[in-house]
């Protein structure tokens, strides 16, 4: 029986799925267990193997290969993980270790690439732009990440979509380009990165610095909608303006057919209206902004489904 296996490795949970077809309606089994990252790298590998054994037992199927969504990037040159917020993974040859432990071919991509791949294969993109060539997937939440999926449309049926990882595994990483000169320092060593401007924590920090009050992003949005909080309005305007500037760089360089906005901030409806208007000011184009900026269809499932599609 043909099956598709995906594992989404998170900081607190590891999720696995087995699909009988490349569709969100074809789930044979789906399970989560704790990552227990505080116990170290080897323990995380043990938890992954444990979850896969549980999936095997429940389905009675043995995988031929498995895809993994990771909280960082696999560097093909160094053959090691980097930029992982689960820091015990950094510098580790996780792809090789998983292949050895499982005795299977494995594919690894970061969570933003998996979001883009999931939405391009079984999510919102085929519904709205079925003849797409390029998709840029965005995660705007606790951090800011991006991923690129491409395919050929010069023949029919169109070519199979694949993740564009790049030479160093940095394909799509817009979160650590400077957006605000002399802005807030980032762990990456630069200042004013996209992540230090447009992530949820960065926007909450801005609100607190101006108002001297601590609020969640949900509370800030609620106060903005009520119209009685000037600092909330300033914070939302900051989000929209810098989103327009940041995403215009992606459009000017990649010019994707579709941009899908995942993560908690992807639920902010204004990004799809006013955010697009702000981007239009900065895009190198004399015509209408034709790139589609869409909400994801798969929500929190995108990571594990995208891993299966690797």
PDB file of N, CA and C in Angstrom, residues 154-212:
ATOM      1  N   UNK A 154       5.893  24.340 -17.774  1.00  0.00           N
ATOM      2  CA  UNK A 154       6.108  24.366 -19.220  1.00  0.00           C
ATOM      3  C   UNK A 154       5.642  23.088 -19.903  1.00  0.00           C
ATOM      4  N   UNK A 155       5.180  22.128 -19.098  1.00  0.00           N
ATOM      5  CA  UNK A 155       4.645  20.903 -19.680  1.00  0.00           C
ATOM      6  C   UNK A 155       3.425  20.477 -18.886  1.00  0.00           C
ATOM      7  N   UNK A 156       2.583  19.692 -19.471  1.00  0.00           N
ATOM      8  CA  UNK A 156       1.397  19.190 -18.773  1.00  0.00           C
ATOM      9  C   UNK A 156       1.448  17.667 -18.745  1.00  0.00           C
ATOM     10  N   UNK A 157       1.195  17.033 -17.567  1.00  0.00           N
ATOM     11  CA  UNK A 157       0.888  17.710 -16.310  1.00  0.00           C
ATOM     12  C   UNK A 157       2.081  18.508 -15.808  1.00  0.00           C
ATOM     13  N   UNK A 158       1.792  19.536 -14.996  1.00  0.00           N
ATOM     14  CA  UNK A 158       2.852  20.384 -14.485  1.00  0.00           C
ATOM     15  C   UNK A 158       3.818  19.569 -13.644  1.00  0.00           C
ATOM     16  N   UNK A 159       5.062  20.032 -13.577  1.00  0.00           N
ATOM     17  CA  UNK A 159       6.099  19.329 -12.833  1.00  0.00           C
ATOM     18  C   UNK A 159       5.766  19.205 -11.353  1.00  0.00           C
ATOM     19  N   UNK A 160       6.355  18.196 -10.712  1.00  0.00           N
ATOM     20  CA  UNK A 160       6.123  17.966  -9.288  1.00  0.00           C
ATOM     21  C   UNK A 160       6.758  19.096  -8.479  1.00  0.00           C
ATOM     22  N   UNK A 161       6.050  19.656  -7.505  1.00  0.00           N
ATOM     23  CA  UNK A 161       6.621  20.737  -6.707  1.00  0.00           C
ATOM     24  C   UNK A 161       7.748  20.232  -5.807  1.00  0.00           C
ATOM     25  N   UNK A 162       8.755  21.080  -5.616  1.00  0.00           N
ATOM     26  CA  UNK A 162       9.842  20.726  -4.711  1.00  0.00           C
ATOM     27  C   UNK A 162      10.302  21.958  -3.952  1.00  0.00           C
ATOM     28  N   UNK A 163      10.892  21.695  -2.780  1.00  0.00           N
ATOM     29  CA  UNK A 163      11.402  22.767  -1.929  1.00  0.00           C
ATOM     30  C   UNK A 163      12.733  23.261  -2.480  1.00  0.00           C
ATOM     31  N   UNK A 164      12.883  24.569  -2.580  1.00  0.00           N
ATOM     32  CA  UNK A 164      14.144  25.179  -2.993  1.00  0.00           C
ATOM     33  C   UNK A 164      14.941  25.512  -1.732  1.00  0.00           C
ATOM     34  N   UNK A 165      15.809  24.599  -1.325  1.00  0.00           N
ATOM     35  CA  UNK A 165      16.558  24.767  -0.083  1.00  0.00           C
ATOM     36  C   UNK A 165      17.704  25.757  -0.214  1.00  0.00           C
ATOM     37  N   UNK A 166      18.345  25.814  -1.376  1.00  0.00           N
ATOM     38  CA  UNK A 166      19.497  26.680  -1.555  1.00  0.00           C
ATOM     39  C   UNK A 166      20.808  25.988  -1.218  1.00  0.00           C
ATOM     40  N   UNK A 167      21.897  26.609  -1.629  1.00  0.00           N
ATOM     41  CA  UNK A 167      23.233  26.043  -1.464  1.00  0.00           C
ATOM     42  C   UNK A 167      23.564  25.745  -0.008  1.00  0.00           C
ATOM     43  N   UNK A 168      23.165  26.650   0.895  1.00  0.00           N
ATOM     44  CA  UNK A 168      23.496  26.519   2.312  1.00  0.00           C
ATOM     45  C   UNK A 168      22.274  26.229   3.182  1.00  0.00           C
ATOM     46  N   UNK A 169      21.164  25.848   2.526  1.00  0.00           N
ATOM     47  CA  UNK A 169      19.946  25.612   3.274  1.00  0.00           C
ATOM     48  C   UNK A 169      19.239  26.882   3.699  1.00  0.00           C
ATOM     49  N   UNK A 170      19.576  28.004   3.058  1.00  0.00           N
ATOM     50  CA  UNK A 170      19.023  29.300   3.469  1.00  0.00           C
ATOM     51  C   UNK A 170      17.903  29.794   2.562  1.00  0.00           C
ATOM     52  N   UNK A 171      17.454  28.977   1.624  1.00  0.00           N
ATOM     53  CA  UNK A 171      16.407  29.416   0.710  1.00  0.00           C
ATOM     54  C   UNK A 171      15.158  29.877   1.443  1.00  0.00           C
ATOM     55  N   UNK A 172      14.733  31.101   1.168  1.00  0.00           N
ATOM     56  CA  UNK A 172      13.508  31.636   1.760  1.00  0.00           C
ATOM     57  C   UNK A 172      13.678  32.305   3.104  1.00  0.00           C
ATOM     58  N   UNK A 173      14.883  32.308   3.678  1.00  0.00           N
ATOM     59  CA  UNK A 173      15.054  32.840   5.034  1.00  0.00           C
ATOM     60  C   UNK A 173      15.045  34.365   5.035  1.00  0.00           C
ATOM     61  N   UNK A 174      13.848  34.927   4.992  1.00  0.00           N
ATOM     62  CA  UNK A 174      13.728  36.385   4.994  1.00  0.00           C
ATOM     63  C   UNK A 174      13.737  36.963   6.405  1.00  0.00           C
ATOM     64  N   UNK A 175      13.597  36.106   7.425  1.00  0.00           N
ATOM     65  CA  UNK A 175      13.444  36.594   8.801  1.00  0.00           C
ATOM     66  C   UNK A 175      14.661  37.264   9.375  1.00  0.00           C
ATOM     67  N   UNK A 176      15.818  37.052   8.740  1.00  0.00           N
ATOM     68  CA  UNK A 176      17.050  37.633   9.291  1.00  0.00           C
ATOM     69  C   UNK A 176      17.752  38.538   8.292  1.00  0.00           C
ATOM     70  N   UNK A 177      16.924  39.240   7.509  1.00  0.00           N
ATOM     71  CA  UNK A 177      17.397  40.374   6.721  1.00  0.00           C
ATOM     72  C   UNK A 177      17.045  41.649   7.485  1.00  0.00           C
ATOM     73  N   UNK A 178      17.916  42.625   7.419  1.00  0.00           N
ATOM     74  CA  UNK A 178      17.708  43.862   8.179  1.00  0.00           C
ATOM     75  C   UNK A 178      16.527  44.639   7.607  1.00  0.00           C
ATOM     76  N   UNK A 179      15.595  44.969   8.480  1.00  0.00           N
ATOM     77  CA  UNK A 179      14.397  45.716   8.091  1.00  0.00           C
ATOM     78  C   UNK A 179      14.379  47.095   8.729  1.00  0.00           C
ATOM     79  N   UNK A 180      14.933  47.206   9.922  1.00  0.00           N
ATOM     80  CA  UNK A 180      14.936  48.478  10.655  1.00  0.00           C
ATOM     81  C   UNK A 180      16.372  48.779  11.082  1.00  0.00           C
ATOM     82  N   UNK A 181      16.994  49.711  10.379  1.00  0.00           N
ATOM     83  CA  UNK A 181      18.390  50.037  10.680  1.00  0.00           C
ATOM     84  C   UNK A 181      18.525  50.498  12.134  1.00  0.00           C
ATOM     85  N   UNK A 182      19.542  49.977  12.820  1.00  0.00           N
ATOM     86  CA  UNK A 182      19.782  50.283  14.241  1.00  0.00           C
ATOM     87  C   UNK A 182      18.619  49.855  15.128  1.00  0.00           C
ATOM     88  N   UNK A 183      17.869  48.841  14.678  1.00  0.00           N
ATOM     89  CA  UNK A 183      16.755  48.330  15.464  1.00  0.00           C
ATOM     90  C   UNK A 183      17.225  47.422  16.587  1.00  0.00           C
ATOM     91  N   UNK A 184      16.302  46.634  17.083  1.00  0.00           N
ATOM     92  CA  UNK A 184      16.569  45.795  18.249  1.00  0.00           C
ATOM     93  C   UNK A 184      17.578  44.703  17.887  1.00  0.00           C
ATOM     94  N   UNK A 185      18.549  44.418  18.776  1.00  0.00           N
ATOM     95  CA  UNK A 185      19.539  43.377  18.462  1.00  0.00           C
ATOM     96  C   UNK A 185      18.911  41.987  18.395  1.00  0.00           C
ATOM     97  N   UNK A 186      19.417  41.173  17.455  1.00  0.00           N
ATOM     98  CA  UNK A 186      18.899  39.823  17.249  1.00  0.00           C
ATOM     99  C   UNK A 186      19.970  38.805  17.620  1.00  0.00           C
ATOM    100  N   UNK A 187      19.540  37.609  18.007  1.00  0.00           N
ATOM    101  CA  UNK A 187      20.481  36.551  18.358  1.00  0.00           C
ATOM    102  C   UNK A 187      21.380  36.163  17.196  1.00  0.00           C
ATOM    103  N   UNK A 188      20.966  36.510  15.957  1.00  0.00           N
ATOM    104  CA  UNK A 188      21.769  36.167  14.784  1.00  0.00           C
ATOM    105  C   UNK A 188      22.991  37.061  14.646  1.00  0.00           C
ATOM    106  N   UNK A 189      23.061  38.132  15.439  1.00  0.00           N
ATOM    107  CA  UNK A 189      24.206  39.032  15.408  1.00  0.00           C
ATOM    108  C   UNK A 189      23.933  40.367  14.746  1.00  0.00           C
ATOM    109  N   UNK A 190      22.813  40.476  14.034  1.00  0.00           N
ATOM    110  CA  UNK A 190      22.466  41.741  13.387  1.00  0.00           C
ATOM    111  C   UNK A 190      21.462  42.501  14.255  1.00  0.00           C
ATOM    112  N   UNK A 191      21.085  43.671  13.791  1.00  0.00           N
ATOM    113  CA  UNK A 191      20.074  44.484  14.470  1.00  0.00           C
ATOM    114  C   UNK A 191      18.915  44.736  13.509  1.00  0.00           C
ATOM    115  N   UNK A 192      17.719  44.821  14.066  1.00  0.00           N
ATOM    116  CA  UNK A 192      16.563  45.210  13.265  1.00  0.00           C
ATOM    117  C   UNK A 192      16.157  44.212  12.210  1.00  0.00           C
ATOM    118  N   UNK A 193      16.422  42.900  12.457  1.00  0.00           N
ATOM    119  CA  UNK A 193      15.984  41.869  11.521  1.00  0.00           C
ATOM    120  C   UNK A 193      14.458  41.868  11.406  1.00  0.00           C
ATOM    121  N   UNK A 194      13.962  41.294  10.318  1.00  0.00           N
ATOM    122  CA  UNK A 194      12.514  41.133  10.146  1.00  0.00           C
ATOM    123  C   UNK A 194      11.908  40.491  11.395  1.00  0.00           C
ATOM    124  N   UNK A 195      12.575  39.476  11.937  1.00  0.00           N
ATOM    125  CA  UNK A 195      12.047  38.779  13.117  1.00  0.00           C
ATOM    126  C   UNK A 195      11.969  39.688  14.333  1.00  0.00           C
ATOM    127  N   UNK A 196      12.877  40.671  14.427  1.00  0.00           N
ATOM    128  CA  UNK A 196      12.882  41.593  15.553  1.00  0.00           C
ATOM    129  C   UNK A 196      11.945  42.781  15.347  1.00  0.00           C
ATOM    130  N   UNK A 197      11.201  42.743  14.246  1.00  0.00           N
ATOM    131  CA  UNK A 197      10.212  43.785  13.965  1.00  0.00           C
ATOM    132  C   UNK A 197       8.805  43.195  13.839  1.00  0.00           C
ATOM    133  N   UNK A 198       8.687  42.066  13.127  1.00  0.00           N
ATOM    134  CA  UNK A 198       7.370  41.549  12.740  1.00  0.00           C
ATOM    135  C   UNK A 198       6.911  40.319  13.512  1.00  0.00           C
ATOM    136  N   UNK A 199       7.719  39.745  14.379  1.00  0.00           N
ATOM    137  CA  UNK A 199       7.241  38.603  15.167  1.00  0.00           C
ATOM    138  C   UNK A 199       6.289  39.081  16.249  1.00  0.00           C
ATOM    139  N   UNK A 200       5.503  38.142  16.775  1.00  0.00           N
ATOM    140  CA  UNK A 200       4.592  38.484  17.868  1.00  0.00           C
ATOM    141  C   UNK A 200       5.319  39.081  19.058  1.00  0.00           C
ATOM    142  N   UNK A 201       6.380  38.442  19.571  1.00  0.00           N
ATOM    143  CA  UNK A 201       7.112  39.012  20.708  1.00  0.00           C
ATOM    144  C   UNK A 201       7.688  40.398  20.417  1.00  0.00           C
ATOM    145  N   UNK A 202       8.136  40.644  19.182  1.00  0.00           N
ATOM    146  CA  UNK A 202       8.701  41.948  18.837  1.00  0.00           C
ATOM    147  C   UNK A 202       7.630  43.037  18.878  1.00  0.00           C
ATOM    148  N   UNK A 203       6.443  42.732  18.383  1.00  0.00           N
ATOM    149  CA  UNK A 203       5.353  43.705  18.409  1.00  0.00           C
ATOM    150  C   UNK A 203       4.866  43.953  19.829  1.00  0.00           C
ATOM    151  N   UNK A 204       4.820  42.903  20.632  1.00  0.00           N
ATOM    152  CA  UNK A 204       4.449  43.063  22.044  1.00  0.00           C
ATOM    153  C   UNK A 204       5.486  43.908  22.774  1.00  0.00           C
ATOM    154  N   UNK A 205       6.760  43.715  22.456  1.00  0.00           N
ATOM    155  CA  UNK A 205       7.828  44.503  23.070  1.00  0.00           C
ATOM    156  C   UNK A 205       7.687  45.976  22.701  1.00  0.00           C
ATOM    157  N   UNK A 206       7.373  46.249  21.432  1.00  0.00           N
ATOM    158  CA  UNK A 206       7.174  47.638  21.006  1.00  0.00           C
ATOM    159  C   UNK A 206       6.032  48.281  21.780  1.00  0.00           C
ATOM    160  N   UNK A 207       4.918  47.564  21.893  1.00  0.00           N
ATOM    161  CA  UNK A 207       3.769  48.105  22.627  1.00  0.00           C
ATOM    162  C   UNK A 207       4.158  48.416  24.069  1.00  0.00           C
ATOM    163  N   UNK A 208       4.867  47.503  24.706  1.00  0.00           N
ATOM    164  CA  UNK A 208       5.250  47.689  26.106  1.00  0.00           C
ATOM    165  C   UNK A 208       6.212  48.869  26.273  1.00  0.00           C
ATOM    166  N   UNK A 209       7.146  49.013  25.343  1.00  0.00           N
ATOM    167  CA  UNK A 209       8.113  50.103  25.444  1.00  0.00           C
ATOM    168  C   UNK A 209       7.439  51.466  25.320  1.00  0.00           C
ATOM    169  N   UNK A 210       6.408  51.561  24.486  1.00  0.00           N
ATOM    170  CA  UNK A 210       5.731  52.842  24.288  1.00  0.00           C
ATOM    171  C   UNK A 210       4.689  53.098  25.375  1.00  0.00           C
ATOM    172  N   UNK A 211       3.916  52.083  25.722  1.00  0.00           N
ATOM    173  CA  UNK A 211       2.798  52.269  26.661  1.00  0.00           C
ATOM    174  C   UNK A 211       3.177  52.027  28.117  1.00  0.00           C
ATOM    175  N   UNK A 212       4.299  51.324  28.341  1.00  0.00           N
ATOM    176  CA  UNK A 212       4.720  50.879  29.679  1.00  0.00           C
ATOM    177  C   UNK A 212       3.753  49.856  30.268  1.00  0.00           C
TER     178      UNK A 212
END
